[in-house]
Short mmCIF file of C-alpha atoms in Angstrom, two decimals:
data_model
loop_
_atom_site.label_atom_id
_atom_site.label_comp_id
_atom_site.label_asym_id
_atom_site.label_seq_id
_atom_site.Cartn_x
_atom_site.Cartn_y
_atom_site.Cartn_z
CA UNK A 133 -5.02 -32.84 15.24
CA UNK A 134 -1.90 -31.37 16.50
CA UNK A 135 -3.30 -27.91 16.71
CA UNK A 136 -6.97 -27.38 17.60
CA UNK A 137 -9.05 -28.96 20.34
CA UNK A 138 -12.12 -27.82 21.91
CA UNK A 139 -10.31 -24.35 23.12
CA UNK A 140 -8.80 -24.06 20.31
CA UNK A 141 -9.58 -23.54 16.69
CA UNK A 142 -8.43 -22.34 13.59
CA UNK A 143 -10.10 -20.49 10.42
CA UNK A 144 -9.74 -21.74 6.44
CA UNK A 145 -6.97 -19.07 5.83
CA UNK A 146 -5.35 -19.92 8.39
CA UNK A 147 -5.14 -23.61 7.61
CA UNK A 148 -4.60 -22.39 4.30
CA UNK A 149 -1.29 -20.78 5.53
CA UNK A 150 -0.41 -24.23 7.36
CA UNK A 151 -0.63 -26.39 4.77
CA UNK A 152 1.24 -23.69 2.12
CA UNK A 153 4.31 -23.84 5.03
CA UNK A 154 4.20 -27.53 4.38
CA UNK A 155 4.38 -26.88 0.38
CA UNK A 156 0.63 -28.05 -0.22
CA UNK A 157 -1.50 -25.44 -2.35
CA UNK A 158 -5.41 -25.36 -1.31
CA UNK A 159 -8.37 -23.22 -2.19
CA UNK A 160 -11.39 -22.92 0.00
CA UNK A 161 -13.67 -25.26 -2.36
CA UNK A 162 -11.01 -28.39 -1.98
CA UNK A 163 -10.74 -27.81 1.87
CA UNK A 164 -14.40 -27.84 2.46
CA UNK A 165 -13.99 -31.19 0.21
CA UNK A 166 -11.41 -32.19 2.44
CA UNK A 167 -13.30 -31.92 5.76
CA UNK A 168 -16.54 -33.93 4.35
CA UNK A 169 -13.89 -36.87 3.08
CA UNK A 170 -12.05 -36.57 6.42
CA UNK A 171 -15.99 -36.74 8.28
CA UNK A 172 -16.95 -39.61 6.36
CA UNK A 173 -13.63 -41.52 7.49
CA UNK A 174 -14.49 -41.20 11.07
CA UNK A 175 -12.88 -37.41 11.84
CA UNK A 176 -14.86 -35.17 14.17
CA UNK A 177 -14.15 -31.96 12.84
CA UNK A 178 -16.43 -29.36 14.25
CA UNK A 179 -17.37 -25.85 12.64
CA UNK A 180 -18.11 -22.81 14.61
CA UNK A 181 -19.51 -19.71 13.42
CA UNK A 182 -18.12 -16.91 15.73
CA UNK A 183 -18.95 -13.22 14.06
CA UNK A 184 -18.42 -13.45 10.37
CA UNK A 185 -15.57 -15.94 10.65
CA UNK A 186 -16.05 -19.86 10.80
CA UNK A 187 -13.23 -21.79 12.73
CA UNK A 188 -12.72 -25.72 12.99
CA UNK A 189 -11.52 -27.76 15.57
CA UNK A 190 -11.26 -31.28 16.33
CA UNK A 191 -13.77 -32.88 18.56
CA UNK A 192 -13.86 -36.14 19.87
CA UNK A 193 -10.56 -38.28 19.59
CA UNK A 194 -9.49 -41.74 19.92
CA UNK A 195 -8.01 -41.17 23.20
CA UNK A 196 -9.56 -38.48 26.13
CA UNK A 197 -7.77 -36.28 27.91
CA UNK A 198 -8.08 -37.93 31.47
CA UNK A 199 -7.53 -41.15 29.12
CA UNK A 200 -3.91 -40.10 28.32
CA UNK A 201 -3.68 -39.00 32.13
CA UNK A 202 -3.98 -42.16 32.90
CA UNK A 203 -1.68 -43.73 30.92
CA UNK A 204 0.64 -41.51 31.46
CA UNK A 205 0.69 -42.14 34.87
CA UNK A 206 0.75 -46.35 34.27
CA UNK A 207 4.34 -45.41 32.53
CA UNK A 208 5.39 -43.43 35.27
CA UNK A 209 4.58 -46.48 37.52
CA UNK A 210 6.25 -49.25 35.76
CA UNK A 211 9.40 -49.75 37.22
CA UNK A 212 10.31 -52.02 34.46
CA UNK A 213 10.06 -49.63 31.70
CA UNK A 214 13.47 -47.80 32.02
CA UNK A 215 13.25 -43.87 32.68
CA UNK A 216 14.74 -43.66 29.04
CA UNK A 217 11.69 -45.69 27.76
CA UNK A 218 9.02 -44.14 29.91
CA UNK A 219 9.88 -40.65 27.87
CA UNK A 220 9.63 -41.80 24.91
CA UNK A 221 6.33 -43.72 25.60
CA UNK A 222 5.26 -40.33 26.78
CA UNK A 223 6.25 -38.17 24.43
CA UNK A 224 4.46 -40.59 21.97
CA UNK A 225 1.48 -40.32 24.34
CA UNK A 226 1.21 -36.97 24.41
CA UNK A 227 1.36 -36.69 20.38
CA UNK A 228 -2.27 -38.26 20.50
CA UNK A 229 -3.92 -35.29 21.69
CA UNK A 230 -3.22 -31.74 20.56
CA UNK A 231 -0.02 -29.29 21.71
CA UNK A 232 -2.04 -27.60 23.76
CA UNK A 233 -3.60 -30.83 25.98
CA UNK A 234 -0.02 -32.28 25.77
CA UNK A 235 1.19 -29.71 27.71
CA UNK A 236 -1.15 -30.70 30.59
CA UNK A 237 0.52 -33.96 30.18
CA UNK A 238 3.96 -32.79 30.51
CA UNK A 239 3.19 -31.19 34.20
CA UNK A 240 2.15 -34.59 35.56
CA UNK A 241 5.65 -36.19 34.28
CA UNK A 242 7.77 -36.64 37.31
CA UNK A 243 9.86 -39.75 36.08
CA UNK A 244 13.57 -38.25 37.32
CA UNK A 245 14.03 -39.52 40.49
CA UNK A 246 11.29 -42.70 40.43
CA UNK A 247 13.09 -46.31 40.70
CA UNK A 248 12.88 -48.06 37.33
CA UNK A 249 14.95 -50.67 35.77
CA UNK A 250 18.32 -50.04 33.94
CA UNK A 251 17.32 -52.99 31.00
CA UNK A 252 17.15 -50.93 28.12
CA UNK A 253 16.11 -54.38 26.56
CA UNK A 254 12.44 -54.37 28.20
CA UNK A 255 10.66 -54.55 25.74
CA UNK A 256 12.49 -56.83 23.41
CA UNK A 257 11.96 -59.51 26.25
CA UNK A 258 8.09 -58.82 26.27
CA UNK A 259 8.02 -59.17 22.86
CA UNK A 260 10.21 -62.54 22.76
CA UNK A 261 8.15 -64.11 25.30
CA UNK A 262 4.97 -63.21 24.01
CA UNK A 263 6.85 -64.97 20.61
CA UNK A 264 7.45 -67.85 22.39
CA UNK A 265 4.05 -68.22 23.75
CA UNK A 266 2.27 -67.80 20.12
CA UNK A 267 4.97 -70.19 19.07
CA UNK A 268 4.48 -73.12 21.50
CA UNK A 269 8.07 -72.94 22.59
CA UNK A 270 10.43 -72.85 25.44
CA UNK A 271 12.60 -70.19 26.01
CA UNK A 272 16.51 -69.83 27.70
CA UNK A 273 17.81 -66.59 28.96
CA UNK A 274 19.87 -65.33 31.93
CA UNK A 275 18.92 -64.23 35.06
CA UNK A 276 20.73 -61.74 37.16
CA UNK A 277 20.65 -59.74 40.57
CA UNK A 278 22.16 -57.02 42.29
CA UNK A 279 25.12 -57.24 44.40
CA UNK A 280 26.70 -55.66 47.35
CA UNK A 281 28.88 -53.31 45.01
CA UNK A 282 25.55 -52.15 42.93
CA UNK A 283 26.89 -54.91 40.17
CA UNK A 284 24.38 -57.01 37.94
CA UNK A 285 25.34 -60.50 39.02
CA UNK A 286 24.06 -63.37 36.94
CA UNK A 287 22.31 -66.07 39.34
CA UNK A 288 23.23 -69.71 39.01
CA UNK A 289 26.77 -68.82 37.66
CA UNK A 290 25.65 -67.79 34.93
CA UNK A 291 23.95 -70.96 33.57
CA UNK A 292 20.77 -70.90 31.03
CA UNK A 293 17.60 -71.14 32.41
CA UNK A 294 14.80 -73.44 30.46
CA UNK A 295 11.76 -72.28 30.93
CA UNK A 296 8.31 -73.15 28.97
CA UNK A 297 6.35 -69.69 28.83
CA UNK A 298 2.80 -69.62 29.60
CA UNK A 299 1.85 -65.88 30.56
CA UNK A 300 2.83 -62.67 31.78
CA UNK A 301 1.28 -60.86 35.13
CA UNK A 302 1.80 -57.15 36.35
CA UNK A 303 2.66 -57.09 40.21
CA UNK A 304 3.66 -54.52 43.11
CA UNK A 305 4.27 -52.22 39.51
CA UNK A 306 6.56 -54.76 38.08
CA UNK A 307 6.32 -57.36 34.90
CA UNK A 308 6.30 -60.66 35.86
CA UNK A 309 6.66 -64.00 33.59
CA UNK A 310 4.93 -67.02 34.51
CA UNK A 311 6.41 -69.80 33.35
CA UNK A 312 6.61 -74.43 33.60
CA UNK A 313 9.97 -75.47 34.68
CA UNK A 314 10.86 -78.97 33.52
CA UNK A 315 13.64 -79.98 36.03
CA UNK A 316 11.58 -78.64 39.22
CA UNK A 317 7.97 -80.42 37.72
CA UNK A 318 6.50 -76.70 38.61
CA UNK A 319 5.06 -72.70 38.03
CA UNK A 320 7.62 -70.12 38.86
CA UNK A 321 7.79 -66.63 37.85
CA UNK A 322 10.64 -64.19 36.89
CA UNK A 323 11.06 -60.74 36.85
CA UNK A 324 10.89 -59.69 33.26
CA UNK A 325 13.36 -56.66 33.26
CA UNK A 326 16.16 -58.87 35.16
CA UNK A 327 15.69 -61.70 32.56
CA UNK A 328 18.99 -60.99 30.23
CA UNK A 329 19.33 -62.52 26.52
CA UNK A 330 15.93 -64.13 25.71
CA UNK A 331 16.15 -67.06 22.78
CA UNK A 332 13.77 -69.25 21.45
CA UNK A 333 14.15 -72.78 21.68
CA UNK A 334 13.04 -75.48 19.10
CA UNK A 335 11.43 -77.24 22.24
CA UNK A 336 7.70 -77.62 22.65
CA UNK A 337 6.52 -76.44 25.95
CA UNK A 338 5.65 -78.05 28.86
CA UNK A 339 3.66 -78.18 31.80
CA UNK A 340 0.19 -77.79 29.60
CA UNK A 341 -1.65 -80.25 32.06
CA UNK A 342 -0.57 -78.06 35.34
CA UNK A 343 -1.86 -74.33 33.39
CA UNK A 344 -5.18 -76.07 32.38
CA UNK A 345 -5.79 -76.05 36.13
CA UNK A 346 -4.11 -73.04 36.93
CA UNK A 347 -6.13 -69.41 38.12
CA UNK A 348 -3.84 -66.66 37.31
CA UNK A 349 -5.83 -64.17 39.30
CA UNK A 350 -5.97 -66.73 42.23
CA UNK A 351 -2.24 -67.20 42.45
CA UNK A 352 -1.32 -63.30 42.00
CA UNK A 353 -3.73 -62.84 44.84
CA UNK A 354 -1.52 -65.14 46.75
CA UNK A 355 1.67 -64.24 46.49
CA UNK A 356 3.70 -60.82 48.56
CA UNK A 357 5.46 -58.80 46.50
CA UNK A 358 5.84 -61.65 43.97
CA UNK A 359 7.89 -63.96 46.50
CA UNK A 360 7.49 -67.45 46.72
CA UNK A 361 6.18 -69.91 49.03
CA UNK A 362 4.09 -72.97 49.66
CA UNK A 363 0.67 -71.87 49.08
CA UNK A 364 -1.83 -73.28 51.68
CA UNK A 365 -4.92 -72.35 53.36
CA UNK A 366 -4.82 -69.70 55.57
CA UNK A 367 -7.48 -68.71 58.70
CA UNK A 368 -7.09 -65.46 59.78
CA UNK A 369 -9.19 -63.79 63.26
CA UNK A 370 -9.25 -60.08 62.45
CA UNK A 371 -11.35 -56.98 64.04
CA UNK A 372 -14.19 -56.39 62.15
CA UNK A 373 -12.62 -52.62 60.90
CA UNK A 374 -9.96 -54.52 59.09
CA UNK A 375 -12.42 -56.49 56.67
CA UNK A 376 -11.55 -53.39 53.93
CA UNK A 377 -8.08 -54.32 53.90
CA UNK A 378 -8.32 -57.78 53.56
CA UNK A 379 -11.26 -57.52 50.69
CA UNK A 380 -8.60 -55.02 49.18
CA UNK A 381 -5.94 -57.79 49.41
CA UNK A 382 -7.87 -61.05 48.48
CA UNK A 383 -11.20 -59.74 47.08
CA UNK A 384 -14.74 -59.38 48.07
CA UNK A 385 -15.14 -63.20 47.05
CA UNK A 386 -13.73 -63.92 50.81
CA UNK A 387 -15.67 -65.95 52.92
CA UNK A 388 -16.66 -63.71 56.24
CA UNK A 389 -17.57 -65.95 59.78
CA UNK A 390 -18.44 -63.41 62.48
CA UNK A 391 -16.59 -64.77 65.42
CA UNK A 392 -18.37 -62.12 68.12
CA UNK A 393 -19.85 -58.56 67.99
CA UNK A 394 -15.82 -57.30 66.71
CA UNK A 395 -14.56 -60.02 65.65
CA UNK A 396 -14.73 -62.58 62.37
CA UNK A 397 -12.95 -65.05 60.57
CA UNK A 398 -11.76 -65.73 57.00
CA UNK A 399 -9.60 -68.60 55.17
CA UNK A 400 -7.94 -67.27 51.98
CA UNK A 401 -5.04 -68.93 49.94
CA UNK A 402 -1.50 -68.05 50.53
CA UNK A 403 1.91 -68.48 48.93
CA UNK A 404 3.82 -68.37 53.17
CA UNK A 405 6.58 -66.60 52.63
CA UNK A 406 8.33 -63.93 55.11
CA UNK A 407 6.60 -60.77 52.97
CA UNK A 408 3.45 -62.70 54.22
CA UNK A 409 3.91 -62.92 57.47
CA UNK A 410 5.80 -59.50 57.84
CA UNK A 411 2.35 -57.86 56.26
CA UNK A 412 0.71 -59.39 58.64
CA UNK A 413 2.68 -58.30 61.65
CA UNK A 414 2.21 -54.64 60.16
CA UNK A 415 -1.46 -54.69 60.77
CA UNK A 416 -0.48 -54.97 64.45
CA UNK A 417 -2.99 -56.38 66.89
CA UNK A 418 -6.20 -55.83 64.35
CA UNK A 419 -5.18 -59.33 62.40
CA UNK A 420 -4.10 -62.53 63.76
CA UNK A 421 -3.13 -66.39 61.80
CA UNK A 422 -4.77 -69.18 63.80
CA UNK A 423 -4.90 -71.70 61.07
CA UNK A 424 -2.90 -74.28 60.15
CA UNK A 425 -0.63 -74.84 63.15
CA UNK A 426 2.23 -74.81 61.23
CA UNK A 427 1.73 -71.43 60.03
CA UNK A 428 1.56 -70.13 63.47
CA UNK A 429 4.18 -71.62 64.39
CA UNK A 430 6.22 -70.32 61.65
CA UNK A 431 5.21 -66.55 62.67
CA UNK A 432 6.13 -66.98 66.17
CA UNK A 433 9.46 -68.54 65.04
CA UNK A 434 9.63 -65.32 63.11
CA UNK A 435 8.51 -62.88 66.22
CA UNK A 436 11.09 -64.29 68.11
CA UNK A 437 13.79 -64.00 65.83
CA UNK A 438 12.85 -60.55 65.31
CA UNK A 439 12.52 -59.80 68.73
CA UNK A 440 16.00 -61.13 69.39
CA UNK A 441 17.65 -59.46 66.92
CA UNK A 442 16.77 -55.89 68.23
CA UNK A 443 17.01 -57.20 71.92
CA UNK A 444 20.77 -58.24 70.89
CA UNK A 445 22.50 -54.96 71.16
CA UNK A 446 21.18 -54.20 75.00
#
C-alpha cells in the first residue's frame, strides 16, 4: 500500500526482502497464497509480467488521487481546524495513498501563513456537540472574542451560555453551531472554534417545535458571512449580466421577472444585516433593493453614513 501504485511496482524477492526487514519469513508459495486471500478481501493487487520478471502493484484504492487532492485542500480551507491540526489531518491523508502519490500531496500544502484558529480544542467541541445532539441535551460553554490587544476576551463577562444543540453548518470556511436559546425564544448560531469549555447538561433540549419548521439550507443562504439579522423578503432590480451572481448566492430556485430588455427582478430571503447591504453596494450600479421600504431606507441610511464618514476629513 505504502509502496507501489500504478508507476510503481515491486517483484516477490523484493517483497520478500521487505517483509524479512520487518522480521516476517516468506517463501514464494505462501505469498502467492497471500495475494489470493488479500484479493478475496477486497485488495486490488495487480500482476505484471515485464521480461521474465512479474511485479505487483496496488490498483484501485479506497481513496483517488484527485480524491485526497481534494481533501487536502478542504483542510487547508478550514479556518477552524488549527494549522497544528490541519498537518496532522494531512499527514494522515496522505498515508492513504502510497509514498510516492503522497508526495504530490505534500506540494499542494501551503498551510503556514493561512488564517486558522488558535483552539487546539476543535475538535473536542465537534465531538461534544454532536454528543449532545445524539443525547437530547443542552449544552453550556463560553464564548470569547478578540480584543484590541490580540487577547481572547470572554463575551458576557464571562457567564455560561445555555444553549439546546440542534445542528452544525459550514460557512464563509468556518464551523458554525446552530442552536435553540431558551431565554431569547429563538435560532442563533456560534462559531464553533471560539466556543471555550463545552459540558453537557442533564437538560432536555428545547426549541423542537421551531427546528421542525426550520430549512437549514434556506437560512445559510440567508445569512452574510454568518451575521445576524431580521430575515425578510427582499426585491432586488438587477442588470440582466448579474443573474450568475445572484443564482451563485441564493440558487437557481430564484424566481426571475424580466423588468425590460436589461433589466429583471427577483425576491429572495434575507437575514438584513450591514454584510448584506455592504455586498450589495459592492456590485455597484448592476444591483439595486427596491423592496420593502424599510430596507431601502436602511441602505440609504447606510450610504450616507458612509459617505460622511470619508467626506469628514475634507
Amino acid at each position: 500500500m505504502r509502496e507501489t501504485d500504478d508507476q510503481h511496482s515491486l517483484t516477490l524477492a523484493q517483497i520478500t526482502e521487505r517483509l524479512n526487514d520487518c522480521g516476517v519469513n516468506a517463501d514464494r508459495k505462501t505469498l502467492y497464497t497471500d495475494f489470493e486471500e488479500l484479493r478475496h478481501y477486497g485488495l486490488d493487487i495487480i500482476k505484471v509480467q515485464a521480461q521474465r520478471n512479474f511485479y505487483y502493484h496496488i490498483g484501485n484504492r479506497e481513496f483517488e488521487l484527485p480524491e485526497l487532492k481534494l481533501l487536502v485542500d478542504s483542510v487547508q480551507a478550514a479556518k477552524f481546524i488549527t494549522g497544528k491540526k490541519s498537518n496532522k489531518l494531512i499527514r494522515k491523508l496522505e498515508s492513504l495513498t502510497s509514498k510516492y502519490e503522497a508526495r504530490k500531496l505534500q506540494r499542494q500544502v501551503f498551510i503556514t501563513g493561512r488564517v486558522k484558529t488558535v483552539n487546539e480544542s476543535i475538535y473536542f467541541n465537534v465531538d461534544k456537540i454532536h454528543e449532545a445532539i445524539g443525547s437530547d441535551c443542552q449544552i453550556q460553554f463560553k464564548y470569547y472574542r478578540w480584543n484590541v490587544k490580540k487577547e481572547m476576551e470572554l463575551r458576557k463577562g464571562g457567564a455560561w451560555y445555555e444553549v439546546s444543540p440542534w445542528g452544525l453548518m459550514w460557512d464563509d470556511e468556518n464551523y458554525y453551531l446552530v442552536g435553540y436559546d431558551g431565554e431569547e425564544r429563538k435560532i442563533k448560531h456560534y462559531r464553533v472554534d471560539k466556543m471555550l469549555k463545552i459540558e453537557l447538561l442533564d437538560k432536555k433540549r428545547k426549541g423542537k417545535e421551531k427546528f421542525k419548521e426550520f430549512d437549514m439550507p434556506r437560512y445559510t443562504k440567508s445569512l452574510f458571512g454568518v451575521y445576524g439579522g431580521e430575515e425578510c423578503r427582499i426585491t432586488l432590480e438587477a442588470e440582466n449580466e448579474m443573474v450568475g451572481v445572484l443564482i451563485d448566492r441564493f440558487g437557481k430556485e430564484i424566481s426571475i421577472s424580466p423588468v425590460d430588455e436589461g433589466h429583471f427582478r427577483t425576491t429572495v430571503n434575507v437575514a438584513v444585516s450591514s454584510q448584506f447591504l455592504g455586498w450589495i453596494m459592492a456590485l455597484g450600479n448592476g444591483v439595486k433593493i427596491v423592496a420593502p421600504e424599510a430596507v431601502v431606507n436602511r441602505m440609504k441610511e447606510e450610504i450616507r453614513l458612509l459617505s460622511e464618514m470619508y467626506n469628514s476629513g475634507d
